[in-house]
CSV table of C-alpha atoms in Angstrom, one decimal:
chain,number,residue,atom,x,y,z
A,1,UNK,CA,0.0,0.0,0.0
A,2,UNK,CA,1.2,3.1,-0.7
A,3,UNK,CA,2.1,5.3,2.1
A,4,UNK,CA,3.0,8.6,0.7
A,5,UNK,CA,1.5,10.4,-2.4
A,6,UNK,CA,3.4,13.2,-4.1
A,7,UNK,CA,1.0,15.1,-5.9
A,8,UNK,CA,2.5,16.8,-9.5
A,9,UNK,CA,5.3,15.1,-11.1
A,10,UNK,CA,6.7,17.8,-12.9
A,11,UNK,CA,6.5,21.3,-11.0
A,12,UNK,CA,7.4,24.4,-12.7
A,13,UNK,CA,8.6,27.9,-11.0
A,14,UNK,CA,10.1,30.9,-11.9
A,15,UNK,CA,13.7,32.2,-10.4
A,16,UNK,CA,12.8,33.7,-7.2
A,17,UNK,CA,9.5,32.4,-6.7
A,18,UNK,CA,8.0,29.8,-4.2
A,19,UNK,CA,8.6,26.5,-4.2
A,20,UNK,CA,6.1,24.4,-3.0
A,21,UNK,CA,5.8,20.5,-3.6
A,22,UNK,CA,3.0,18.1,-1.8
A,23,UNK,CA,3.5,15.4,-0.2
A,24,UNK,CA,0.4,13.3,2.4
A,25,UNK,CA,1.1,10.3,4.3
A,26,UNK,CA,-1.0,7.7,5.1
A,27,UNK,CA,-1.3,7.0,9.1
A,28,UNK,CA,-3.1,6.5,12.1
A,29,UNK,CA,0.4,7.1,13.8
A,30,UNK,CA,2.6,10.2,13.0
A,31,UNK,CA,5.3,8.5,11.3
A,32,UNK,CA,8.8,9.6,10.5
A,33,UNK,CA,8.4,11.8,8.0
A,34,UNK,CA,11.3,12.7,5.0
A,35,UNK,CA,12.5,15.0,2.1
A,36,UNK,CA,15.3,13.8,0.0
A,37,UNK,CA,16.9,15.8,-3.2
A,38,UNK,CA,18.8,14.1,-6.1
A,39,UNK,CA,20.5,16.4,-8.2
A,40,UNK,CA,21.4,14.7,-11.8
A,41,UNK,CA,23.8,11.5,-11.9
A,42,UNK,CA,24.0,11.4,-8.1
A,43,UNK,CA,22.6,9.5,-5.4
A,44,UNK,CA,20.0,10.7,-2.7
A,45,UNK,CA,20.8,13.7,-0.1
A,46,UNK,CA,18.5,14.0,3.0
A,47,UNK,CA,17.0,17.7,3.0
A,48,UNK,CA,15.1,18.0,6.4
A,49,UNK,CA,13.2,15.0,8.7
A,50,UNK,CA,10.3,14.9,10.9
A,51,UNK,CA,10.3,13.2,14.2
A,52,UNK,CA,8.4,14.8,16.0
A,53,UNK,CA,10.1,17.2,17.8
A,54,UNK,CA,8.6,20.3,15.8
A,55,UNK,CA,6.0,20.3,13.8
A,56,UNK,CA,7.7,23.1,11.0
A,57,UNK,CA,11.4,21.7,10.4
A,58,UNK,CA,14.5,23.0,8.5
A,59,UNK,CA,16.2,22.1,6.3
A,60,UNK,CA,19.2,22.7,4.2
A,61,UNK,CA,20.0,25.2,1.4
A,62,UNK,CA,16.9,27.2,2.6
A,63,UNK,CA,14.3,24.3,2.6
A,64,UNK,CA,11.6,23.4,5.4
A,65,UNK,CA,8.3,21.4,5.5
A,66,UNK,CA,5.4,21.7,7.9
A,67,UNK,CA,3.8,18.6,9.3
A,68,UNK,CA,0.5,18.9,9.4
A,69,UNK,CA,-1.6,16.2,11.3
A,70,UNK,CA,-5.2,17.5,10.2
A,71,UNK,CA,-4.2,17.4,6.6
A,72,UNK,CA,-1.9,14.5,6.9
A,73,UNK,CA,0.7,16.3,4.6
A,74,UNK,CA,4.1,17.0,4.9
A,75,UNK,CA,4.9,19.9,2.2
A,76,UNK,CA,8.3,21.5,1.5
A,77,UNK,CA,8.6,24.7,0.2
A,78,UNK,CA,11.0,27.1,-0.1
A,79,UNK,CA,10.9,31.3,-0.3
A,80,UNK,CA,12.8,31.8,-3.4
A,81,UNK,CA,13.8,29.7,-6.3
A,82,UNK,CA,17.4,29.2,-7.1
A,83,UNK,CA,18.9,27.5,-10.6
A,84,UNK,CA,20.8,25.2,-8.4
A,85,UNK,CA,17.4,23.8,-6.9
A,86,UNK,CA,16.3,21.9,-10.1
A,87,UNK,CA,16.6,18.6,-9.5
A,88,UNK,CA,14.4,15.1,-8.2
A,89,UNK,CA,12.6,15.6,-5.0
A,90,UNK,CA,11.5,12.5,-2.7
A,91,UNK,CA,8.9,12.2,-0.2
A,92,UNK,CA,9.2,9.4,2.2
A,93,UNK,CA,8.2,7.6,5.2
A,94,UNK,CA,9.6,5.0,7.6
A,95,UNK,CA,7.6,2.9,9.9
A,96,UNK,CA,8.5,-0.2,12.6
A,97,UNK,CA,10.2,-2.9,11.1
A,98,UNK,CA,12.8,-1.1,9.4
A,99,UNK,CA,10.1,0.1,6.9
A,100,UNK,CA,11.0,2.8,4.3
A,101,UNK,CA,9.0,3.7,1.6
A,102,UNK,CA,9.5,6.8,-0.7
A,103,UNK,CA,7.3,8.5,-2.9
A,104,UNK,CA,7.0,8.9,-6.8
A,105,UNK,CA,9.3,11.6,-6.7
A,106,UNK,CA,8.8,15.4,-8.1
A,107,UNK,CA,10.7,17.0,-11.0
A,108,UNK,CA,11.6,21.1,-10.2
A,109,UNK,CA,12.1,22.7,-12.5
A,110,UNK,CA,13.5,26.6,-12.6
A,111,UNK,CA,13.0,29.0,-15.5
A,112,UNK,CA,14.9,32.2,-15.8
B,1,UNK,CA,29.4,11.5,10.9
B,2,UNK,CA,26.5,10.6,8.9
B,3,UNK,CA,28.7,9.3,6.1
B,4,UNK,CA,27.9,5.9,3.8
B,5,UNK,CA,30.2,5.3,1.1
B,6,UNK,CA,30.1,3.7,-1.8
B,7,UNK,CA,32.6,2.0,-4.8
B,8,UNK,CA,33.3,2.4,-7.3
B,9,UNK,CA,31.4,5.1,-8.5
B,10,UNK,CA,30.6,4.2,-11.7
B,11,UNK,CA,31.3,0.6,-13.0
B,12,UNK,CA,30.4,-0.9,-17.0
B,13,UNK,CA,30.5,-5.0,-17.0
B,14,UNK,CA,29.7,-7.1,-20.0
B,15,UNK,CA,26.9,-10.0,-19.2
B,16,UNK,CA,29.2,-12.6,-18.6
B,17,UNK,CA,31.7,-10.8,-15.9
B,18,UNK,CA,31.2,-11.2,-12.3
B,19,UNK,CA,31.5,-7.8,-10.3
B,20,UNK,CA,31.1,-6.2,-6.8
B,21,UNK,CA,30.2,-3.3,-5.7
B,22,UNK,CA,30.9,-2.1,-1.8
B,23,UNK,CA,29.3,0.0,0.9
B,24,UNK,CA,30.3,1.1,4.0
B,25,UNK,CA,29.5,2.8,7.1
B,26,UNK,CA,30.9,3.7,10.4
B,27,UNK,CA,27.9,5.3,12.4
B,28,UNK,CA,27.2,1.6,14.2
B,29,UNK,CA,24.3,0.8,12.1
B,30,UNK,CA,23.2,-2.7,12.3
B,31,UNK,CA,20.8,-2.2,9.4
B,32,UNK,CA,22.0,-1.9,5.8
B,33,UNK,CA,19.9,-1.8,2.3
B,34,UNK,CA,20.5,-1.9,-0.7
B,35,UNK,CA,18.0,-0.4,-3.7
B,36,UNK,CA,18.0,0.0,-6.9
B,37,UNK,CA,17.1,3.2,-9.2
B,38,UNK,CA,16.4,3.6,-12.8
B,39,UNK,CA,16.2,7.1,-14.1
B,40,UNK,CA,13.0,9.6,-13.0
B,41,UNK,CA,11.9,7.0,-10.8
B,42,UNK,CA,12.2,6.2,-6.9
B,43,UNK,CA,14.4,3.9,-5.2
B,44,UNK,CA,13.2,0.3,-5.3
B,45,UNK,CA,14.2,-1.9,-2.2
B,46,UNK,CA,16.5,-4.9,-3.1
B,47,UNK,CA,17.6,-7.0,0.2
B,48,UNK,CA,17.7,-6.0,3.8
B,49,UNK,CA,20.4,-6.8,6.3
B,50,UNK,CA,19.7,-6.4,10.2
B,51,UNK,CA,22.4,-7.6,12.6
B,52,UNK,CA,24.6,-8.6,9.7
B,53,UNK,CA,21.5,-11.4,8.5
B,54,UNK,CA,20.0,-10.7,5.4
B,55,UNK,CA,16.0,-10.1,6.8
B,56,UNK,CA,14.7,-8.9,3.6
B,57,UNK,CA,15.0,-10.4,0.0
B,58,UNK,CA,12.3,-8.4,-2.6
B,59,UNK,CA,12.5,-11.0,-5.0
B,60,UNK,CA,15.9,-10.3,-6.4
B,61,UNK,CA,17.0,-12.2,-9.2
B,62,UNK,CA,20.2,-14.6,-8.1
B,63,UNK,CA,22.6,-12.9,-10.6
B,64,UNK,CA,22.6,-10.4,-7.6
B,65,UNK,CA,24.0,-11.7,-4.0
B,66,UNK,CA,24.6,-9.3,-1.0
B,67,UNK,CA,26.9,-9.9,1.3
B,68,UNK,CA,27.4,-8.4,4.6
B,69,UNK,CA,30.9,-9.6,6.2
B,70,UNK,CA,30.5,-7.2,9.2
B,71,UNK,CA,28.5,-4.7,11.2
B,72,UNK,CA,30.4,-2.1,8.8
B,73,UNK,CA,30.6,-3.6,5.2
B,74,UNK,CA,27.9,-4.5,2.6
B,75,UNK,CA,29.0,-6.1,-0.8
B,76,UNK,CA,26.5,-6.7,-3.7
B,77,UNK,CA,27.9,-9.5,-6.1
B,78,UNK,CA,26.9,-9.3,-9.4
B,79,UNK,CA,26.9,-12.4,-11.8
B,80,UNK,CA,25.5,-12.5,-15.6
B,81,UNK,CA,23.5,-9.3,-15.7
B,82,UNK,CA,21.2,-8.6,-18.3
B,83,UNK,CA,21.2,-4.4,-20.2
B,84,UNK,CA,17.8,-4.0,-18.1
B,85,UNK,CA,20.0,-3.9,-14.5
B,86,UNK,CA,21.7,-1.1,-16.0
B,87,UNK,CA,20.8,1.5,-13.1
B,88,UNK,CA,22.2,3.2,-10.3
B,89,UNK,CA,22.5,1.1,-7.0
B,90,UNK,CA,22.3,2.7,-3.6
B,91,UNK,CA,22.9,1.5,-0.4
B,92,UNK,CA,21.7,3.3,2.9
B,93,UNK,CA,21.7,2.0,6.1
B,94,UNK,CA,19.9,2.7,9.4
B,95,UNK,CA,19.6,2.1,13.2
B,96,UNK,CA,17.5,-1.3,14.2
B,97,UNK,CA,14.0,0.2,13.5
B,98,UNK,CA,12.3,1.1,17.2
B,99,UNK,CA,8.3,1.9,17.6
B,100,UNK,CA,8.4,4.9,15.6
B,101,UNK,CA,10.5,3.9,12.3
B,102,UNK,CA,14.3,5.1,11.3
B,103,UNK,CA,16.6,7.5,9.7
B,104,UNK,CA,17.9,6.0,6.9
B,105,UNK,CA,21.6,7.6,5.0
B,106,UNK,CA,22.2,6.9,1.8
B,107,UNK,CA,25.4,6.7,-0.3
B,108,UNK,CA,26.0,8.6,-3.2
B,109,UNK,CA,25.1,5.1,-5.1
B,110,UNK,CA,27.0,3.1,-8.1
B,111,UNK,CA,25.7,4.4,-11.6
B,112,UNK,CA,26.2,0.5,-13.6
B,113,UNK,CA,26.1,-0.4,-17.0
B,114,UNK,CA,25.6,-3.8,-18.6
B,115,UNK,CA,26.8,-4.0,-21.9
């Protein structure tokens, strides 16, 4: 079963704007909760985690996502588009039993 | 430390070499992973190892056999692989999951062609 959905494959923004890509969980339980980046030909870099300590968590390179348990999401978003942000963006979760599932992924994109 | 490394970085095999590729960590995990990625697509769990026995097997194909000698060390042997395993391989590992779930760390992965 799938345990997070990231909604939009391909997002689109502007230099400078918002960035903002979905991500919902499915749980009775607040998980552990995960962003991961990959930039082209390289492997996976963890952006920010969720573990309950805080409910809006930072990340790095300007990143940070806001658990919220009414809407069982988990975006990240970020103030201002940079170049250097395009790249894959991963959603995933982890449960007991060394459980890890990740989401379909997200595309940025960045226009000039 | 949060560091899991991975060799070689890049590694091109014809189907009928044998090949290993090697992972390693020193943060005192006791679980290690290994996935596989193609292209625009997530990771997709391989085999499992928790307290150095393999715990998970997702219906690899035998031409792949992990190994995990240690508490440190992960090896994936690779044995007649078919152009479709062409891919990049990453391996993470994690503490022994407790009620909540885990952190895993991933390496930077080994981009492989099969020619």
């Amino acid at each position: 079963a799938q345990s997070v959905t990231q909604l939009g494959s391909h997002v689109s923004v502007s230099e400078g704007a918002l960035v903002l890509l979905r991500c919902n969980y499915s749980s009775s339980v607040p998980p552990y909760l995960f962003w991961y980046v990959q930039y082209p030909n390289q492997g996976l870099q963890l952006l920010l985690k969720y573990t309950s300590a805080a409910t809006l968590v930072k990340g790095i390179n300007g990143f940070e996502a806001e658990f919220k348990k009414s809407e069982t999401s988990f975006h990240l978003t970020k103030p201002s588009a940079h170049m250097s942000d395009a790249a894959e963006y991963f959603c995933a979760v982890s449960r007991p039993g060394n459980q890890f599932y990740f989401g379909t992924g997200t595309s940025l994109t960045v226009i000039p | 430390d949060t560091e899991v490394t991975q060799t070689p970085k890049h590694l091109v095999m014809g189907m009928t070499n044998k090949k290993s590729l090697k992972c390693e960590q020193h943060m005192g995990h006791r679980a290690m992973y290994w996935y596989k990625q193609k292209a625009k697509k997530p990771p997709e769990l391989m085999f499992v190892y928790s307290y150095e026995k393999l715990s998970i097997n997702e219906s690899v194909p035998s031409r792949f056999s992990p190994e995990c000698p240690n508490s440190s060390l992960l090896n994936l042997h690779l044995h007649a692989l078919q152009p479709e395993d062409s891919a990049l391989y990453l391996c993470a590992s994690s503490q022994i999951s407790g009620t909540r779930g885990i952190i895993q760390y991933f390496g930077a992965g080994t981009r492989l062609s099969v020619l």
